[in-house]
Tab-separated table of C-alpha atoms in Angstrom:
chain	number	residue	atom	x	y	z
A	1	MET	CA	4.444	1.690	-15.421
A	2	MET	CA	4.328	-1.831	-14.896
A	3	TYR	CA	5.346	-3.888	-18.068
A	4	TYR	CA	3.240	-6.841	-20.157
A	5	HIS	CA	1.310	-10.232	-18.748
A	6	ARG	CA	-0.560	-12.439	-19.864
A	7	LEU	CA	-1.615	-15.556	-18.291
A	8	GLY	CA	-4.640	-17.655	-19.345
A	9	LYS	CA	-6.134	-17.800	-23.144
A	10	ILE	CA	-6.293	-14.886	-25.480
A	11	PRO	CA	-7.288	-14.200	-28.951
A	12	PRO	CA	-4.472	-13.536	-31.708
A	13	LYS	CA	-6.734	-10.222	-32.501
A	14	ARG	CA	-8.097	-8.199	-29.010
A	15	HIS	CA	-11.486	-7.246	-29.908
A	16	THR	CA	-12.648	-9.906	-32.105
A	17	GLN	CA	-14.505	-12.953	-31.777
A	18	PHE	CA	-13.348	-15.472	-29.630
A	19	ARG	CA	-15.388	-18.520	-28.714
A	20	GLN	CA	-16.496	-21.092	-26.331
A	21	PRO	CA	-16.756	-24.943	-26.579
A	22	ASP	CA	-20.597	-24.705	-26.817
A	23	GLY	CA	-20.606	-21.370	-29.907
A	24	SER	CA	-20.749	-18.800	-27.642
A	25	LEU	CA	-18.421	-15.730	-27.727
A	26	TYR	CA	-16.203	-15.166	-23.985
A	27	LYS	CA	-17.631	-11.610	-23.392
A	28	GLU	CA	-13.951	-9.459	-23.505
A	29	GLU	CA	-13.245	-6.881	-20.627
A	30	LEU	CA	-11.109	-3.724	-21.493
A	31	VAL	CA	-10.092	-2.020	-17.779
A	32	SER	CA	-8.376	0.937	-18.145
A	33	SER	CA	-6.678	4.242	-16.474
A	34	GLU	CA	-6.562	7.578	-17.539
A	35	GLY	CA	-10.178	7.168	-19.594
A	36	PHE	CA	-8.796	5.040	-22.403
A	37	SER	CA	-4.471	6.937	-22.609
A	38	GLY	CA	-3.498	4.976	-19.975
A	39	ILE	CA	-2.914	1.668	-18.574
A	40	TYR	CA	-4.730	-1.159	-19.761
A	41	SER	CA	-6.017	-5.216	-19.765
A	42	ASN	CA	-8.272	-7.046	-22.402
A	43	LEU	CA	-9.937	-9.865	-19.568
A	44	TYR	CA	-12.318	-12.801	-21.450
A	45	HIS	CA	-14.681	-14.007	-19.123
A	46	ILE	CA	-16.766	-16.518	-19.837
A	47	ASN	CA	-20.341	-15.039	-18.133
A	48	PRO	CA	-21.247	-10.960	-19.100
A	49	PRO	CA	-19.903	-8.930	-16.120
A	50	THR	CA	-22.186	-6.574	-16.524
A	51	ARG	CA	-24.792	-9.091	-15.481
A	52	ILE	CA	-25.887	-9.169	-11.863
A	53	LYS	CA	-28.403	-10.704	-9.153
A	54	GLU	CA	-29.577	-8.844	-7.621
A	55	LEU	CA	-28.711	-5.489	-5.181
A	56	LYS	CA	-28.513	-4.845	-2.106
A	57	GLU	CA	-28.558	-1.603	0.426
A	58	PRO	CA	-25.792	-0.388	0.140
A	59	ILE	CA	-24.385	0.661	3.855
A	60	ARG	CA	-21.900	3.784	4.770
A	61	TYR	CA	-18.173	3.449	5.179
A	62	GLY	CA	-15.028	5.339	5.838
A	63	ALA	CA	-13.140	6.945	8.293
A	64	LYS	CA	-14.316	10.340	10.353
A	65	ARG	CA	-11.215	13.592	10.672
A	66	VAL	CA	-10.118	14.964	14.377
A	67	GLU	CA	-11.929	18.641	12.533
A	68	ASP	CA	-9.497	20.907	15.693
A	69	TYR	CA	-6.113	18.997	15.794
A	70	ALA	CA	-3.223	21.592	16.884
A	71	LEU	CA	-0.063	21.592	14.918
A	72	ARG	CA	2.758	19.243	16.382
A	73	GLN	CA	4.548	16.736	16.238
A	74	THR	CA	2.954	13.840	16.512
A	75	HIS	CA	3.496	9.787	17.409
A	76	LEU	CA	1.145	6.926	17.291
A	77	ASN	CA	2.162	3.670	18.931
A	78	THR	CA	0.679	0.814	18.117
A	79	SER	CA	2.714	-1.567	18.629
A	80	LYS	CA	0.654	-2.962	20.959
A	81	VAL	CA	-1.992	-3.271	18.138
A	82	THR	CA	-3.121	-8.577	17.888
A	83	THR	CA	-6.340	-6.917	16.552
A	84	THR	CA	-8.205	-4.092	14.837
A	85	GLY	CA	-11.484	-5.632	13.615
A	86	GLU	CA	-13.534	-9.270	12.704
A	87	ASP	CA	-12.454	-9.269	8.758
A	88	TYR	CA	-10.601	-7.359	6.628
A	89	LEU	CA	-13.582	-4.513	5.698
A	90	ASP	CA	-13.966	-4.307	9.247
A	91	ALA	CA	-10.596	-4.306	10.725
A	92	ARG	CA	-8.970	-1.755	7.948
A	93	LYS	CA	-8.965	0.839	11.218
A	94	VAL	CA	-8.108	5.187	9.129
A	95	LEU	CA	-5.485	7.266	11.099
A	96	LEU	CA	-4.506	9.665	8.678
A	97	MET	CA	-6.089	10.584	5.775
A	98	ASN	CA	-6.575	13.930	3.632
A	99	ALA	CA	-7.488	14.716	-0.530
A	100	ASP	CA	-5.135	11.898	-1.876
A	101	CYS	CA	-4.552	9.552	0.405
A	102	SER	CA	-5.780	7.518	3.688
A	103	ILE	CA	-3.229	5.443	5.358
A	104	SER	CA	-3.802	2.418	7.699
A	105	ILE	CA	-3.356	-0.785	9.974
A	106	CYS	CA	-5.587	-3.408	9.257
A	107	SER	CA	-5.195	-6.842	11.566
A	108	PRO	CA	-8.163	-8.574	11.363
A	109	ARG	CA	-9.911	-12.228	13.728
A	110	LYS	CA	-10.674	-13.411	9.934
A	111	ARG	CA	-8.098	-15.032	7.927
A	112	THR	CA	-10.009	-15.539	5.084
A	113	MET	CA	-12.690	-13.558	3.655
A	114	ASP	CA	-16.283	-14.879	2.032
A	115	TYR	CA	-17.252	-12.457	-0.366
A	116	PHE	CA	-15.025	-9.949	-2.985
A	117	TYR	CA	-14.016	-6.311	-2.749
A	118	LYS	CA	-13.067	-4.033	-5.614
A	119	ASN	CA	-12.080	-0.749	-4.126
A	120	ALA	CA	-13.994	1.855	-6.837
A	121	GLU	CA	-12.182	4.928	-6.097
A	122	GLY	CA	-8.957	4.487	-4.526
A	123	ASP	CA	-5.191	2.230	-5.827
A	124	GLU	CA	-4.501	0.518	-2.520
A	125	VAL	CA	-0.720	-0.828	-1.358
A	126	LEU	CA	-1.059	-3.249	0.926
A	127	TYR	CA	2.757	-3.845	2.699
A	128	VAL	CA	3.052	-7.263	4.469
A	129	HIS	CA	4.521	-6.037	8.214
A	130	ASP	CA	3.204	-9.486	9.955
A	131	GLY	CA	1.989	-12.324	7.426
A	132	LYS	CA	1.919	-14.776	4.931
A	133	GLY	CA	-1.098	-15.592	2.243
A	134	THR	CA	-2.659	-15.369	-0.706
A	135	LEU	CA	-4.527	-12.712	-2.278
A	136	ILE	CA	-6.811	-14.423	-5.164
A	137	SER	CA	-7.924	-11.932	-8.083
A	138	PRO	CA	-9.223	-13.371	-11.828
A	139	PHE	CA	-5.666	-12.195	-12.983
A	140	GLY	CA	-4.517	-15.046	-11.257
A	141	LYS	CA	-3.127	-15.694	-7.628
A	142	LEU	CA	0.005	-13.732	-6.079
A	143	GLU	CA	1.326	-14.865	-2.624
A	144	LEU	CA	2.047	-12.638	-0.237
A	145	ARG	CA	4.952	-12.694	2.279
A	146	GLN	CA	6.744	-11.019	5.256
A	147	GLY	CA	7.965	-7.407	3.969
A	148	ASP	CA	6.066	-7.305	0.928
A	149	TYR	CA	3.837	-4.680	-1.140
A	150	ILE	CA	1.051	-5.657	-3.186
A	151	VAL	CA	0.276	-2.436	-5.187
A	152	ILE	CA	-4.766	-3.718	-6.206
A	153	PRO	CA	-4.319	-0.631	-8.553
A	154	ARG	CA	-8.453	0.509	-8.355
A	155	THR	CA	-11.052	-2.141	-9.773
A	156	VAL	CA	-9.352	-5.343	-8.756
A	157	ILE	CA	-11.476	-7.159	-7.433
A	158	TYR	CA	-9.791	-9.622	-4.534
A	159	LYS	CA	-9.917	-11.927	-1.847
A	160	LEU	CA	-7.162	-12.295	0.684
A	161	GLU	CA	-7.014	-15.388	2.642
A	162	PHE	CA	-3.386	-15.336	5.254
A	163	GLU	CA	-2.246	-18.473	7.422
A	164	GLU	CA	-2.380	-18.387	11.564
A	165	GLY	CA	-0.150	-16.656	13.322
A	166	PRO	CA	0.436	-12.870	14.138
A	167	LEU	CA	-1.044	-10.620	10.936
A	168	ARG	CA	-1.082	-6.334	10.733
A	169	LEU	CA	-0.905	-4.399	7.707
A	170	LEU	CA	-0.857	-1.280	6.477
A	171	ILE	CA	-2.234	0.129	4.482
A	172	ILE	CA	-2.330	2.540	2.507
A	173	GLU	CA	-5.262	3.102	-0.458
A	174	SER	CA	-4.263	6.627	-3.241
A	175	THR	CA	-7.096	8.794	-5.376
A	176	SER	CA	-4.591	8.846	-7.853
A	177	PRO	CA	-2.531	5.951	-9.251
A	178	VAL	CA	0.941	4.391	-7.949
A	179	GLU	CA	3.420	3.858	-9.527
A	180	THR	CA	7.201	3.129	-10.061
A	181	VAL	CA	9.595	6.262	-9.608
A	182	LYS	CA	8.904	8.183	-13.421
A	183	ARG	CA	12.527	9.254	-12.300
A	184	TYR	CA	13.649	5.993	-11.983
A	185	ARG	CA	12.167	5.101	-16.357
A	186	ASN	CA	13.442	5.226	-19.258
A	187	GLN	CA	11.150	6.742	-22.262
A	188	LEU	CA	8.928	4.320	-23.081
A	189	GLY	CA	8.888	2.874	-19.217
A	190	GLN	CA	11.539	0.466	-18.575
A	191	LEU	CA	13.029	0.409	-15.171
A	192	LEU	CA	16.541	2.334	-16.099
A	193	GLU	CA	19.951	0.504	-14.517
A	194	HIS	CA	20.407	2.725	-12.210
A	195	ALA	CA	16.711	2.173	-10.560
A	196	PRO	CA	17.385	1.074	-6.458
A	197	TYR	CA	14.982	-2.264	-7.683
A	198	CYS	CA	13.947	-3.886	-11.528
A	199	GLU	CA	10.867	-6.065	-13.599
A	200	ARG	CA	12.891	-8.882	-11.583
A	201	ASP	CA	11.961	-7.833	-8.927
A	202	ILE	CA	8.405	-7.609	-9.948
A	203	ARG	CA	5.889	-10.751	-9.328
A	204	PRO	CA	3.476	-10.936	-10.594
A	205	PRO	CA	-0.081	-12.917	-11.459
A	206	HIS	CA	0.320	-16.586	-11.941
A	207	GLU	CA	-1.963	-19.585	-12.109
A	208	LEU	CA	-5.043	-17.897	-13.086
A	209	ILE	CA	-8.276	-19.508	-11.612
A	210	THR	CA	-11.414	-20.441	-13.452
A	211	GLU	CA	-14.518	-21.113	-10.764
A	212	THR	CA	-17.446	-21.934	-14.126
A	213	HIS	CA	-20.037	-23.437	-11.070
A	214	GLN	CA	-23.390	-20.913	-9.817
A	215	GLY	CA	-23.986	-20.031	-7.252
A	216	GLU	CA	-24.315	-16.820	-5.052
A	217	PHE	CA	-21.265	-14.970	-4.498
A	218	LEU	CA	-21.309	-11.731	-2.745
A	219	LEU	CA	-19.313	-8.689	-3.981
A	220	LYS	CA	-18.627	-5.880	-1.525
A	221	ILE	CA	-17.623	-2.703	-4.163
A	222	LYS	CA	-15.921	0.602	-1.384
A	223	LYS	CA	-17.555	4.587	-3.282
A	224	GLN	CA	-18.205	7.917	-2.264
A	225	GLY	CA	-18.255	6.933	1.112
A	226	PHE	CA	-19.630	2.590	0.989
A	227	LEU	CA	-20.413	-0.406	0.805
A	228	HIS	CA	-22.519	-0.771	-2.383
A	229	GLN	CA	-23.489	-4.933	-2.463
A	230	TYR	CA	-23.586	-6.501	-5.956
A	231	ILE	CA	-24.790	-10.054	-5.856
A	232	TYR	CA	-23.799	-12.212	-9.046
A	233	ASP	CA	-25.091	-16.366	-9.292
A	234	TYR	CA	-21.480	-16.436	-10.985
A	235	SER	CA	-18.124	-16.397	-9.405
A	236	PRO	CA	-15.657	-13.356	-10.157
A	237	LEU	CA	-13.215	-16.291	-10.722
A	238	ASP	CA	-14.688	-16.961	-14.407
A	239	LEU	CA	-12.193	-15.925	-16.482
A	240	ILE	CA	-10.280	-18.043	-19.291
A	241	GLY	CA	-7.128	-15.411	-19.836
A	242	TRP	CA	-6.264	-11.988	-19.853
A	243	ASP	CA	-3.225	-9.891	-20.944
A	244	GLY	CA	-1.936	-6.249	-20.686
A	245	PHE	CA	-0.236	-4.136	-18.869
A	246	LEU	CA	-3.133	-3.900	-16.023
A	247	TRP	CA	-2.588	-5.708	-12.398
A	248	PRO	CA	-1.993	-6.231	-9.140
A	249	TYR	CA	1.671	-7.017	-8.260
A	250	ALA	CA	3.995	-7.662	-5.718
A	251	PHE	CA	7.479	-5.973	-5.198
A	252	SER	CA	8.683	-6.914	-1.186
A	253	ILE	CA	10.652	-4.321	0.676
A	254	HIS	CA	13.806	-6.627	1.436
A	255	ASP	CA	14.333	-6.338	-2.740
A	256	PHE	CA	15.027	-2.468	-2.845
A	257	GLU	CA	18.845	-1.701	-2.922
A	258	PRO	CA	19.592	1.331	-1.167
A	259	ILE	CA	20.990	5.026	-2.451
A	260	THR	CA	24.126	5.262	-0.001
A	261	GLY	CA	27.114	8.405	-0.189
A	262	ARG	CA	29.914	10.073	1.221
A	263	ILE	CA	27.148	12.304	2.850
A	264	HIS	CA	23.980	11.362	3.847
A	265	GLN	CA	21.876	11.255	1.153
A	266	PRO	CA	18.422	13.080	1.534
A	267	PRO	CA	14.621	11.584	1.402
A	268	PRO	CA	14.046	10.672	-2.651
A	269	VAL	CA	16.850	8.739	-2.831
A	270	HIS	CA	14.609	5.856	-0.472
A	271	GLN	CA	11.942	6.442	-3.121
A	272	THR	CA	9.910	3.127	-4.741
A	273	PHE	CA	6.831	4.787	-5.550
A	274	GLN	CA	4.760	7.557	-6.157
A	275	ALA	CA	1.303	8.495	-7.100
A	276	ARG	CA	-0.547	12.373	-7.034
A	277	ASN	CA	0.368	13.896	-4.497
A	278	PHE	CA	2.693	11.698	-2.072
A	279	VAL	CA	5.000	9.372	-2.766
A	280	ILE	CA	6.354	5.949	-0.446
A	281	CYS	CA	9.774	5.710	0.677
A	282	SER	CA	11.162	2.808	1.659
A	283	PHE	CA	14.235	3.032	4.663
A	284	VAL	CA	16.068	-0.971	4.349
A	285	PRO	CA	19.151	-1.820	5.724
A	286	ARG	CA	22.658	-0.143	4.648
A	287	LEU	CA	25.780	1.084	5.344
A	288	PHE	CA	26.095	4.573	6.369
A	289	ASP	CA	28.093	7.341	4.595
A	290	TYR	CA	31.234	7.117	4.412
A	291	HIS	CA	32.848	10.855	4.586
A	292	PRO	CA	35.806	11.035	7.016
A	293	LEU	CA	33.748	13.381	8.793
A	294	ALA	CA	30.547	12.433	8.526
A	295	ILE	CA	27.233	12.467	10.980
A	296	PRO	CA	24.996	9.490	10.053
A	297	ALA	CA	21.886	10.349	11.861
A	298	PRO	CA	19.437	12.518	9.365
A	299	TYR	CA	19.672	16.196	10.024
A	300	ASN	CA	17.128	18.818	11.549
A	301	HIS	CA	15.269	19.680	8.297
A	302	SER	CA	11.877	22.569	8.093
A	303	ASN	CA	10.400	20.644	5.297
A	304	ILE	CA	8.333	23.796	3.261
A	305	ASP	CA	5.192	21.406	1.387
A	306	SER	CA	4.641	18.439	3.122
A	307	ASP	CA	3.950	16.388	5.796
A	308	GLU	CA	6.272	13.688	6.776
A	309	VAL	CA	4.764	9.981	8.052
A	310	LEU	CA	7.420	6.601	9.831
A	311	TYR	CA	5.702	3.848	9.954
A	312	TYR	CA	8.848	1.896	12.208
A	313	ALA	CA	8.747	-2.201	11.190
A	314	GLU	CA	11.237	-3.822	12.184
A	315	GLY	CA	15.225	-2.150	13.987
A	316	ASN	CA	16.222	0.612	16.668
A	317	PHE	CA	15.750	3.852	14.633
A	318	MET	CA	19.188	6.062	16.187
A	319	SER	CA	16.962	9.794	15.444
A	320	ARG	CA	14.176	8.261	18.156
A	321	ARG	CA	13.385	7.737	21.396
A	322	GLY	CA	10.511	6.009	22.475
A	323	ILE	CA	9.510	4.170	19.121
A	324	GLU	CA	8.324	0.725	19.296
A	325	ARG	CA	8.069	-1.368	16.233
A	326	GLY	CA	4.319	-0.712	14.379
A	327	SER	CA	4.597	3.702	15.764
A	328	PHE	CA	3.821	6.223	13.225
A	329	THR	CA	5.366	9.314	13.580
A	330	LEU	CA	3.328	12.706	11.978
A	331	HIS	CA	6.191	15.803	11.427
A	332	PRO	CA	4.094	18.459	9.304
A	333	GLY	CA	4.919	20.009	7.604
A	334	GLY	CA	6.147	24.312	9.197
A	335	LEU	CA	7.690	22.856	11.978
A	336	PRO	CA	11.185	21.258	11.811
A	337	HIS	CA	11.922	17.923	12.906
A	338	GLY	CA	15.032	15.949	13.677
A	339	PRO	CA	17.014	14.110	15.818
A	340	HIS	CA	16.149	13.447	19.307
A	341	PRO	CA	19.163	15.396	22.058
A	342	GLY	CA	21.816	13.437	22.169
A	343	THR	CA	21.378	10.356	18.787
A	344	VAL	CA	24.102	13.485	16.757
A	345	GLU	CA	27.441	12.571	18.284
A	346	LYS	CA	26.385	9.092	19.492
A	347	SER	CA	25.933	8.258	15.242
A	348	ILE	CA	28.866	9.449	15.053
A	349	GLY	CA	31.314	6.457	13.956
A	350	ALA	CA	28.685	4.221	13.502
A	351	LYS	CA	29.114	2.067	9.792
A	352	GLU	CA	25.381	0.437	9.210
A	353	THR	CA	22.505	0.222	9.926
A	354	HIS	CA	19.421	-3.012	9.841
A	355	GLU	CA	16.362	-0.486	10.190
A	356	LEU	CA	13.291	-0.955	8.467
A	357	ALA	CA	10.535	1.501	7.955
A	358	VAL	CA	7.013	3.248	5.478
A	359	MET	CA	7.881	6.476	4.520
A	360	ILE	CA	4.763	8.245	2.526
A	361	ASP	CA	5.563	12.156	2.129
A	362	THR	CA	2.227	14.159	1.675
A	363	PHE	CA	2.040	17.403	-0.322
A	364	HIS	CA	-1.685	18.083	1.057
A	365	PRO	CA	-1.811	18.835	4.791
A	366	LEU	CA	-2.675	15.010	6.806
A	367	TYR	CA	-5.242	14.165	8.720
A	368	LEU	CA	-5.467	12.679	12.097
A	369	THR	CA	-9.142	10.509	12.213
A	370	THR	CA	-10.914	9.485	15.479
A	371	ASP	CA	-9.539	5.723	15.733
A	372	SER	CA	-5.777	7.788	15.893
A	373	LEU	CA	-7.062	9.046	19.401
A	374	GLU	CA	-6.218	5.975	21.460
A	375	PHE	CA	-2.741	5.518	19.660
A	376	LEU	CA	-1.565	8.961	20.370
A	377	ASP	CA	1.004	9.483	21.868
A	378	LYS	CA	0.453	13.175	24.088
A	379	ASN	CA	4.438	13.960	25.026
A	380	TYR	CA	5.336	13.323	21.751
A	381	PRO	CA	5.889	17.674	21.000
A	382	MET	CA	8.463	17.577	23.989
A	383	SER	CA	10.866	15.065	23.051
A	384	TRP	CA	12.547	16.906	21.246
A	385	THR	CA	13.546	18.927	25.012
A	386	ASP	CA	15.976	17.657	26.960
A	387	ASN	CA	15.066	17.570	29.979
A	388	THR	CA	12.407	15.927	29.270
A	389	SER	CA	12.435	12.558	31.359
A	390	GLY	CA	11.594	8.975	30.893
A	391	SER	CA	9.782	7.586	28.050
A	392	TYR	CA	7.418	9.124	24.834
A	393	ASN	CA	5.612	5.756	24.738
A	394	GLU	CA	2.795	7.148	26.697
A	395	VAL	CA	-0.721	6.326	25.205
A	396	ASN	CA	-3.286	8.631	26.355
A	397	THR	CA	-5.948	10.382	24.069
A	398	PRO	CA	-5.321	14.734	24.289
């Protein structure tokens, strides 16, 4: 749950008269979640948010899942990808999906968007693996830096501007609200003392942008397998002010404070966000276990209720061979997984790690998409076999 924030001008009391210099009323909009029972914000527009100039034909948009993919450990090696499409929406390539979430990579050629975008059915989390830029929304500006998670609640209208240079995003889309971890909050929603991050680490929007000029503004709205195209004769950035708890924010993986112990800690200590039927975790540089007989490498485990996806961002992962920066591994429920042969003994005596990774654990099975097949490492399921030679990142379709 986010904390209260405000920008710009707002009236002393909500749902009361708030007039523009010409005497007309500002147009109040309540953006609420879970009906009227969840977090919300009140927005004050110059123009009615309901008025449109033109409604264009929708464009079919979405991923197609692979139907008959066998139960197996999976490695998707996207390390060599430089671009995945022309613009932001075209470049979003969904690789894994189920009814609760989807996981995409995105490396657009174009660094600016000549339209606005709204996801009307899902919260989004953008992990900035490479790149730097700005998210621009009616809530204000939000800077994006390498290592940032950008959490964007559904229905937030936004566009992105990126600087020149390498650009790689990991995008997680959720059909339910993405929240801070419940066990790290008190009854009023404040993050507790033992939480691995606090409100000071969360960056809200700043520098409200108020555009009053007329023109033609395209808004693409994602819902039910289509991009719906709305044309407005005024900018979506027509807010004079807003306040509330619902707004996009940034949190850097570098501000996540790791929880360590004398023996190996389970993955929940890395949890950063929660949603319905999945969690997002952050693996960050940390000291290893300090019991005199500790084994730093993770133990073999069968996570019987969930699929585990790990996106490798930086560093050398001691328990994996053939994994590169930008690799995905999928270890599905129903199969045990653990360190590759030889890596357990090799880890003994290690004092620290400098790895960075994002983990998504889902409580319903994930499916590969047709777009994922070009990155599939066909040898990965055999990588726990001692007599398998060579690397395990040969990319081939099945």
